[in-house]
Each structure stands twice: as C-alpha cells, then as structure tokens.
XYZ file of C-alpha atoms in Angstrom:
457
model
C 4.420 -60.324 -64.807
C 7.682 -58.589 -63.866
C 6.050 -55.216 -64.530
C 3.036 -56.159 -62.398
C 5.166 -57.188 -59.420
C 7.388 -54.122 -59.815
C 4.359 -51.839 -59.761
C 2.933 -53.614 -56.719
C 6.247 -53.305 -54.901
C 6.355 -49.566 -55.621
C 2.808 -49.132 -54.355
C 3.627 -51.016 -51.162
C 6.704 -48.827 -50.611
C 4.664 -45.654 -51.167
C 2.085 -46.836 -48.660
C 4.828 -47.612 -46.129
C 6.412 -44.175 -46.661
C 3.032 -42.515 -46.098
C 2.535 -44.435 -42.845
C 6.039 -43.453 -41.704
C 5.340 -39.776 -42.439
C 2.074 -39.966 -40.513
C 3.848 -41.631 -37.579
C 6.514 -38.896 -37.532
C 3.787 -36.238 -37.490
C 1.987 -38.043 -34.660
C 5.235 -38.279 -32.698
C 5.841 -34.533 -32.951
C 2.268 -33.684 -31.962
C 2.315 -36.166 -29.078
C 5.619 -34.748 -27.827
C 4.228 -31.197 -27.793
C 0.973 -32.277 -26.125
C 2.767 -34.224 -23.399
C 5.302 -31.470 -22.744
C 2.528 -28.869 -22.519
C 0.529 -31.163 -20.246
C 3.523 -31.404 -17.914
C 3.821 -27.605 -17.783
C 0.096 -27.143 -17.124
C 0.032 -29.908 -14.515
C 3.020 -28.367 -12.771
C 1.053 -25.116 -12.464
C -1.963 -27.025 -11.155
C 0.231 -28.845 -8.659
C 1.179 -25.469 -7.206
C -2.504 -24.607 -6.714
C -3.237 -27.989 -5.168
C -0.308 -27.855 -2.754
C -1.316 -24.390 -1.611
C -4.852 -25.552 -0.922
C -4.477 -29.199 0.188
C -0.907 -29.489 1.438
C 2.029 -31.542 0.187
C 0.798 -34.874 1.636
C -2.415 -34.848 -0.374
C -0.556 -34.061 -3.578
C 2.356 -36.468 -3.119
C 0.996 -38.883 -5.726
C 0.735 -36.185 -8.383
C 4.168 -34.806 -7.496
C 5.755 -38.273 -7.819
C 3.908 -38.827 -11.098
C 5.354 -35.582 -12.459
C 8.867 -36.704 -11.525
C 8.389 -40.045 -13.266
C 6.859 -38.415 -16.336
C 9.736 -35.935 -16.667
C 12.254 -38.786 -16.559
C 10.497 -40.714 -19.319
C 9.827 -37.604 -21.406
C 13.559 -36.914 -21.231
C 13.986 -40.187 -23.095
C 11.354 -39.083 -25.636
C 13.150 -35.786 -26.269
C 16.478 -37.582 -26.672
C 14.932 -39.956 -29.191
C 13.502 -37.025 -31.128
C 16.903 -35.318 -31.062
C 18.445 -38.419 -32.649
C 16.051 -37.930 -35.567
C 17.805 -34.630 -36.319
C 21.458 -35.413 -35.645
C 24.093 -35.726 -38.366
C 24.121 -39.534 -38.361
C 21.986 -41.032 -41.183
C 19.131 -43.242 -39.985
C 17.345 -46.123 -41.630
C 13.590 -46.037 -42.077
C 13.242 -48.774 -39.485
C 15.252 -46.807 -36.907
C 13.084 -43.698 -37.445
C 9.919 -45.793 -37.267
C 11.002 -47.434 -33.992
C 11.962 -44.112 -32.393
C 8.754 -42.347 -33.415
C 6.621 -45.219 -32.161
C 8.434 -45.053 -28.816
C 7.934 -41.265 -28.641
C 4.189 -41.696 -29.183
C 4.065 -44.443 -26.556
C 5.942 -42.408 -23.926
C 3.964 -39.225 -24.621
C 0.575 -40.925 -24.406
C 1.606 -42.758 -21.239
C 2.688 -39.435 -19.687
C -0.637 -37.764 -20.498
C -2.657 -40.735 -19.238
C -0.736 -40.895 -15.938
C -1.097 -37.167 -15.273
C -4.785 -37.295 -16.219
C -5.341 -40.090 -13.710
C -3.760 -38.154 -10.841
C -5.255 -34.761 -11.631
C -8.735 -36.251 -11.982
C -8.390 -37.874 -8.557
C -7.600 -34.466 -7.017
C -10.038 -32.342 -9.020
C -13.021 -32.609 -6.664
C -10.968 -31.927 -3.531
C -9.265 -28.956 -5.131
C -12.603 -27.496 -6.207
C -13.981 -27.804 -2.643
C -10.904 -26.368 -1.007
C -10.329 -23.449 -3.304
C -10.711 -20.196 -1.439
C -12.277 -18.292 -4.281
C -12.893 -14.959 -2.462
C -9.270 -14.762 -1.320
C -7.988 -15.656 -4.786
C -10.220 -13.034 -6.377
C -8.865 -10.393 -3.997
C -5.307 -11.495 -4.788
C -5.911 -11.352 -8.535
C -7.343 -7.831 -8.240
C -4.303 -6.762 -6.221
C -1.941 -8.293 -8.784
C -3.767 -6.545 -11.621
C -3.333 -3.192 -9.894
C 0.388 -3.782 -9.284
C 0.992 -4.938 -12.848
C -0.862 -1.950 -14.300
C 1.533 0.309 -12.399
C 4.432 -1.430 -14.177
C 3.115 -0.896 -17.723
C 4.284 2.761 -18.065
C 7.768 1.732 -16.939
C 7.777 -1.141 -19.450
C 6.812 1.279 -22.238
C 9.579 3.626 -21.156
C 12.082 0.752 -21.292
C 11.024 -0.324 -24.803
C 11.261 3.287 -26.017
C 14.753 3.542 -24.556
C 15.796 0.221 -26.069
C 14.538 1.304 -29.496
C 17.165 4.059 -29.516
C 19.961 1.535 -29.009
C 18.895 -1.718 -30.683
C 17.410 -2.617 -34.039
C 13.772 -3.458 -34.641
C 14.748 -7.101 -35.202
C 16.345 -7.271 -31.763
C 13.253 -5.766 -30.102
C 10.754 -7.961 -31.969
C 10.414 -10.402 -29.058
C 9.527 -7.734 -26.446
C 8.454 -4.599 -28.317
C 4.734 -5.438 -28.153
C 4.824 -6.808 -24.589
C 3.455 -3.697 -22.796
C 0.442 -3.541 -25.126
C -0.200 -7.291 -24.846
C 0.124 -7.154 -21.057
C -2.408 -4.322 -20.970
C -4.850 -6.422 -23.017
C -4.341 -9.438 -20.767
C -4.983 -7.393 -17.633
C -8.197 -6.066 -19.160
C -9.275 -9.634 -19.837
C -8.318 -10.622 -16.278
C -10.424 -7.805 -14.783
C -13.429 -8.870 -16.819
C -12.954 -12.554 -15.949
C -12.742 -11.788 -12.223
C -16.068 -9.977 -12.490
C -17.560 -12.991 -14.268
C -16.227 -15.285 -11.539
C -17.792 -13.156 -8.801
C -21.199 -13.034 -10.520
C -21.240 -16.748 -11.291
C -20.213 -17.565 -7.716
C -22.953 -15.368 -6.288
C -25.502 -17.140 -8.493
C -24.294 -20.564 -7.342
C -22.569 -21.546 -10.605
C -19.348 -22.594 -8.879
C -17.846 -24.640 -11.705
C -18.201 -21.803 -14.204
C -16.901 -19.352 -11.611
C -13.814 -21.501 -11.113
C -13.183 -21.674 -14.861
C -13.461 -17.898 -15.208
C -11.196 -17.403 -12.206
C -8.612 -19.780 -13.669
C -8.684 -17.777 -16.891
C -8.157 -14.540 -14.938
C -5.298 -16.035 -12.933
C -3.552 -17.319 -16.038
C -3.985 -13.976 -17.803
C -2.344 -12.218 -14.848
C 0.506 -14.726 -14.903
C 1.036 -14.155 -18.628
C 0.959 -10.381 -18.197
C 3.583 -10.610 -15.444
C 5.749 -12.819 -17.676
C 5.555 -10.315 -20.521
C 6.481 -7.371 -18.283
C 9.283 -9.349 -16.642
C 10.598 -10.194 -20.107
C 10.917 -6.483 -20.950
C 13.011 -5.807 -17.853
C 15.034 -8.982 -18.390
C 15.676 -8.096 -22.022
C 17.338 -4.800 -21.100
C 19.788 -6.626 -18.822
C 20.318 -9.506 -21.244
C 20.969 -7.115 -24.146
C 23.728 -5.390 -22.191
C 25.101 -8.769 -21.201
C 24.972 -9.888 -24.834
C 26.958 -6.820 -25.908
C 29.587 -7.595 -23.286
C 29.682 -11.252 -24.298
C 29.872 -10.252 -27.966
C 33.015 -8.208 -27.321
C 34.625 -11.181 -25.558
C 33.625 -13.607 -28.329
C 34.991 -11.246 -30.982
C 38.348 -11.306 -29.217
C 38.153 -15.095 -28.820
C 37.260 -15.479 -32.502
C 40.258 -13.462 -33.633
C 42.437 -15.658 -31.451
C 40.807 -18.744 -32.948
C 41.556 -17.466 -36.462
C 45.180 -16.786 -35.545
C 45.505 -20.337 -34.214
C 43.712 -21.842 -37.222
C 46.028 -20.062 -39.676
C 48.942 -22.002 -38.175
C 47.251 -25.311 -38.925
C 48.269 -27.532 -41.859
C 46.450 -26.491 -45.029
C 42.916 -27.879 -45.207
C 40.035 -26.716 -47.439
C 37.564 -27.239 -44.577
C 39.651 -25.136 -42.194
C 40.113 -22.431 -44.862
C 36.347 -22.276 -45.476
C 35.635 -22.127 -41.739
C 38.158 -19.301 -41.299
C 36.542 -17.360 -44.164
C 33.090 -17.825 -42.629
C 34.251 -16.588 -39.234
C 36.066 -13.622 -40.798
C 32.900 -12.709 -42.705
C 30.899 -12.813 -39.479
C 33.435 -10.503 -37.842
C 33.380 -8.101 -40.794
C 29.554 -8.000 -40.662
C 29.631 -6.426 -37.201
C 28.247 -2.856 -37.421
C 30.347 0.158 -36.474
C 29.883 1.910 -33.140
C 26.788 4.075 -32.856
C 24.628 1.996 -35.202
C 21.494 0.345 -33.813
C 22.199 -3.344 -33.888
C 21.021 -6.777 -32.819
C 23.698 -8.248 -30.531
C 21.786 -11.515 -30.250
C 21.894 -12.121 -34.015
C 25.601 -11.315 -34.220
C 26.248 -13.642 -31.277
C 24.393 -16.406 -33.081
C 26.437 -15.893 -36.255
C 29.746 -15.814 -34.426
C 28.767 -18.792 -32.309
C 27.846 -20.835 -35.386
C 31.008 -19.791 -37.201
C 33.101 -20.621 -34.142
C 31.479 -24.043 -33.902
C 32.217 -24.655 -37.592
C 35.848 -23.669 -37.162
C 36.179 -25.919 -34.126
C 34.799 -28.861 -36.084
C 37.113 -28.203 -39.058
C 40.199 -27.974 -36.880
C 39.230 -31.119 -34.997
C 39.029 -32.995 -38.300
C 42.350 -31.559 -39.558
C 44.660 -32.427 -36.692
C 45.061 -34.865 -33.887
C 43.359 -34.052 -30.614
C 46.663 -34.067 -28.735
C 47.948 -31.167 -30.842
C 45.084 -28.880 -29.880
C 45.982 -25.878 -27.707
C 44.511 -25.704 -24.234
C 41.976 -22.855 -24.124
C 42.589 -20.241 -21.436
C 40.323 -20.368 -18.403
C 38.810 -16.966 -19.238
C 37.740 -18.233 -22.671
C 36.054 -21.252 -21.087
C 34.198 -18.953 -18.715
C 33.031 -16.825 -21.647
C 31.658 -19.924 -23.385
C 29.829 -21.066 -20.223
C 28.397 -17.584 -19.640
C 27.216 -17.389 -23.233
C 25.534 -20.805 -22.967
C 23.691 -19.768 -19.790
C 22.515 -16.531 -21.375
C 21.318 -18.236 -24.540
C 19.483 -20.902 -22.534
C 17.771 -18.252 -20.403
C 16.534 -16.353 -23.472
C 15.260 -19.536 -25.162
C 13.508 -20.718 -21.965
C 11.767 -17.342 -21.518
C 10.528 -17.245 -25.089
C 9.198 -20.818 -25.090
C 7.587 -20.395 -21.641
C 5.990 -17.129 -22.715
C 4.537 -18.551 -25.963
C 3.663 -22.064 -24.816
C 0.863 -23.016 -27.136
C 2.620 -21.793 -30.278
C 5.930 -23.646 -29.990
C 6.370 -26.941 -31.819
C 8.396 -30.047 -31.085
C 11.560 -28.965 -32.916
C 12.255 -25.921 -30.711
C 11.343 -27.802 -27.538
C 13.639 -30.693 -28.505
C 16.587 -28.378 -29.167
C 16.023 -26.667 -25.803
C 15.738 -29.997 -23.972
C 18.980 -31.215 -25.576
C 20.773 -27.949 -24.754
C 19.623 -28.147 -21.130
C 20.785 -31.775 -20.948
C 24.246 -30.877 -22.243
C 24.458 -27.923 -19.858
C 23.558 -30.204 -16.934
C 26.117 -32.758 -18.143
C 28.711 -29.967 -18.057
C 28.022 -29.405 -14.352
C 28.360 -33.128 -13.739
C 31.537 -33.264 -15.822
C 33.176 -30.524 -13.747
C 31.777 -31.883 -10.488
C 30.330 -28.476 -9.531
C 28.047 -25.829 -11.086
C 30.016 -24.591 -14.088
C 28.918 -20.968 -13.609
C 30.647 -20.859 -10.202
C 33.774 -22.892 -10.899
C 36.979 -20.858 -10.592
C 39.555 -23.502 -11.529
C 39.397 -25.994 -14.415
C 42.445 -28.146 -14.985
C 44.020 -28.353 -18.417
C 42.650 -31.832 -19.132
C 39.050 -30.642 -18.797
C 39.045 -27.157 -20.338
C 38.669 -28.187 -23.964
C 35.846 -30.630 -23.234
C 34.068 -28.099 -20.987
C 34.330 -25.407 -23.637
C 33.031 -27.722 -26.342
C 30.039 -28.714 -24.226
C 29.262 -25.071 -23.396
C 29.446 -24.043 -27.052
C 27.275 -26.975 -28.095
C 24.649 -26.083 -25.479
C 24.687 -22.445 -26.622
C 24.393 -23.468 -30.274
C 21.398 -25.755 -29.628
C 19.719 -23.111 -27.452
C 20.234 -20.638 -30.298
C 18.609 -23.090 -32.695
C 15.707 -23.523 -30.231
C 15.257 -19.746 -30.133
C 15.256 -19.428 -33.927
C 12.806 -22.341 -34.339
C 10.550 -20.887 -31.629
C 10.512 -17.522 -33.430
C 9.650 -19.354 -36.649
C 6.734 -21.113 -34.931
C 5.499 -17.830 -33.435
C 5.626 -16.063 -36.808
C 3.821 -18.976 -38.459
C 1.125 -19.166 -35.758
C 0.427 -15.471 -35.200
C -3.132 -14.863 -36.420
C -3.796 -12.127 -39.026
C -5.423 -9.027 -37.691
C -4.732 -5.505 -36.494
C -1.642 -6.621 -34.534
C -0.697 -6.532 -30.861
C -3.679 -4.429 -29.908
C -6.133 -7.278 -30.503
C -7.078 -9.932 -28.006
C -4.841 -12.926 -28.419
C -1.519 -12.673 -26.565
C 0.532 -15.760 -27.351
C 0.983 -18.631 -24.891
C -0.965 -21.717 -23.861
C -3.373 -21.674 -20.954
C -4.563 -24.674 -18.990
C -8.220 -25.508 -18.931
C -8.269 -26.289 -15.228
C -8.830 -29.325 -13.076
C -10.696 -32.312 -14.374
C -11.173 -30.726 -17.766
C -9.429 -33.422 -19.788
C -6.294 -32.909 -21.826
C -5.183 -29.371 -22.607
C -5.071 -27.905 -26.083
C -4.550 -24.530 -27.727
C -6.923 -22.440 -29.825
C -10.451 -20.944 -29.947
C -11.801 -17.450 -30.318
C -12.080 -14.992 -27.426
C -13.510 -11.548 -28.167
C -12.235 -11.702 -31.741
C -8.765 -13.174 -31.078
C -6.781 -15.961 -29.491
C -5.846 -15.394 -25.850
C -2.679 -17.447 -25.520
C -4.192 -20.703 -26.720
C -6.800 -20.906 -23.940
C -9.883 -22.801 -25.061
C -12.307 -20.327 -23.551
C -14.754 -19.427 -26.300
C -16.962 -22.463 -25.782
C -16.496 -22.619 -21.996
C -17.201 -18.996 -21.156
C -19.898 -18.440 -23.788
C -22.452 -16.279 -22.098
C -20.170 -15.403 -19.173
C -19.495 -11.885 -20.337
C -22.853 -10.444 -19.409
C -23.643 -7.103 -17.895
C-alpha cells in the first residue's frame, strides 16, 4: 500500500508540474500578444486621431493609458520570475496566472474600443490622399537607399561583421519592402475603383506599414553610425573607469569574490583589440559593463556601505550616458523586429526602462541633463544607471537570439520577409505574426490569406 500511495503522489506531482509549465508558457505568450496589441493599437490610434479628431478617440486613448499601467504590473511580475531570489512553485503559479489575467484583460479592452471605432475610421479614411502620400514616401525612401548602402560599406571598413549584423542587410530589406509597398498601393487603387473598399483598405494598410518598416530600417542605418561612434567614446571612458575600479578594489580586504571579479574585469580589458583592428564596440561595452557590475556586487558584499568611495560626477555621467545609449539600441531593435521578439527580451527592456525612469525621479530631474549630484546620491544614481544598462544589454542579446531563432531559411535578405510585426487593421480581431507572402514572411503580417488574389495584373 505504501508503494501504491507513493506512486500516486509522484504522478500527481508530475501532473501539477506539467500544468505549471503550461501556465508559464501561456503567461509568456499572453504577455507578448498583449504588448504587441498595445503597439499596434497605438499605431491605429494615430490613424484614428488624424481622421476623426481627438474627441472621438478619447475612449481608446484612455483605454491605452489604463492598459499600459496594468501591463507594467504584468512585466514586473514576469521580471520577478527571473530575479536572483528563489521562488516557490505556488509563487510562480500565482504570478503567471496574474500575468495571463492582465494580458487577456488588456487585449479584450483594446478590442472593445477599436471595434467601436472601426466603422467610423473606415468611412472617414481619405484613401486617395493616403495613396498619394504613400507614393511620395516611397519615392523619398528610395532616394535614401544608395546613401544607406554607402554608409554600410563605410562602416564595414571600421567595424566587425558581428557589429554590423543588425543593420548590414537593412538597405536590401528596405528595398524589398518598398517594392511590396508599391505593389500594394496598386492593389488598393484597383480594388477601390472596383468598389471593394474593405480589401482596398487592407492592401493600403499593408503598403503603409511596409513604408513605415522601410523608413525604420533606413533610419537604423544612420542611427547606427552615430551610436557606434558614441559607443567607442563611451568605451574609452568605461575603460578608464574600470581601471580606476580595479585600483580601488585592490585596496579592499582580501576576498575571493572580489579577487575573481577583478580577474574577470582585467580579462575583459585585456580582450580589447589593438588600434586599427575592426572591432565590435557594443560587445566590448557589454563585457566591461557586466564585469563592472560583478565587481560592484563583490565589493558591496565585502565591505560596509559607509566605507565605499564616492564616485566622481563625471563617472556617474558616463554611466547614465551608457544606460541611455544601450536603451536606445535595444528599443530600436525590438521596435524594428516586433513580431519576432519574445517575452524575455521585452521584460528586460521594460524593467530597464522602469529603472531608468526611477533614476529621473530619484534625482528629481532628467538624469541626462543634471549637472550637479550631491555626494549622498551619486553612488545610488550610478548603480541604477549601470543596472538599467545591464538589463537593456540583456534585452538586446535576448532579442538577437529570438531574431536568429525566428529567421526563416532561404536565400537571405534578398527574399520577401523583412522582420517585424504588422497590424491587420481595424476590426480585424487580435493581431498575430506569420503567413506566407510571395515566398517569404513580410514582418509577421498575416497577409497571405487576406490578399489572396489581390496581386492581379
């Protein structure tokens, strides 16, 4: 009998573990779906306000504000699932259930408001004017493609292939997206002339989103050139700060944790390439940032807080500047590849943005503009800035992992299928990614079944 009850208990525990794993998976998927729905709805709100005015869209705007507040709670709960504090199964189960509840509530609320506006938006949309605007944008963006190619060629002479991986294919992908946009505009015009207004609107939405994605990709190339130079400058400052940190740490009482952290930071400094070698400043910044964070934690555990030196104001400013740069890069990548990014990267970015906002509140003014920080606040401000930069770096690495895992096999950047999630439009139900367009995935837009038969003539 004891063996029977023991076996039954094990089976019950296995069943409970399976349900918990399924709940965790549902929580992650629900978090991504709700976050993507917010982004898509925000885009749609812009269309609606332009066509109906702010009074008519007040309800949707207020719903978005409320949803963002509650989704902030969902992201914080998900972050707790990954912190260093061990959790019980019951705590994880409660958090994941709450994440699912908040995410589904957010989607339902936004669906209710967007559905109420869908018919009015469809009637008010000035399709001929939008078509003319899209054609004008396509022409302007095509003129930028040669310059973008010139920039990537110039960057390739200075930075490594790993550093350029996130923007190297952007000119080619933008060119493909603009070709798709031109074709979709033609489809919209023909469907509108034949009285098929709903299909025309769907095709026009696809064209508009393709133009937006192409502009984002070209902007990212230009931004990358500036951010790479900024990263090199920041890297030089962090190298100097790191050497100072090592000098300070060597004066600490002997501690194995501090010794290991010093060795890790010294190894990161020694791994820096010599002048004239194509490098990846972003990767080296990540390594130094992580090593610095490890050294900070080891020192904090080895001595009393009161004995810690007060960091110089310039060092605090470097940490804040690095956090802002890292956040900007992570935001651009996640916004540019919407449909491919999972909950982990989004959660890290949300937590980093929260800490960065808390830093502004802590200092009582935007940290990037503050010129004086008193001694009592410098250490805390620097710690918050470094933590925000570290989490943003994790978000960037996780986003790259998701992109690599989701990129479909095929001939490469020349095929249809630029990454990123596209909205399905008003009144079309909840958004999702996927489906085949002309042999590839166009940024997650479900267009294969909707526009089947559109591409005639």
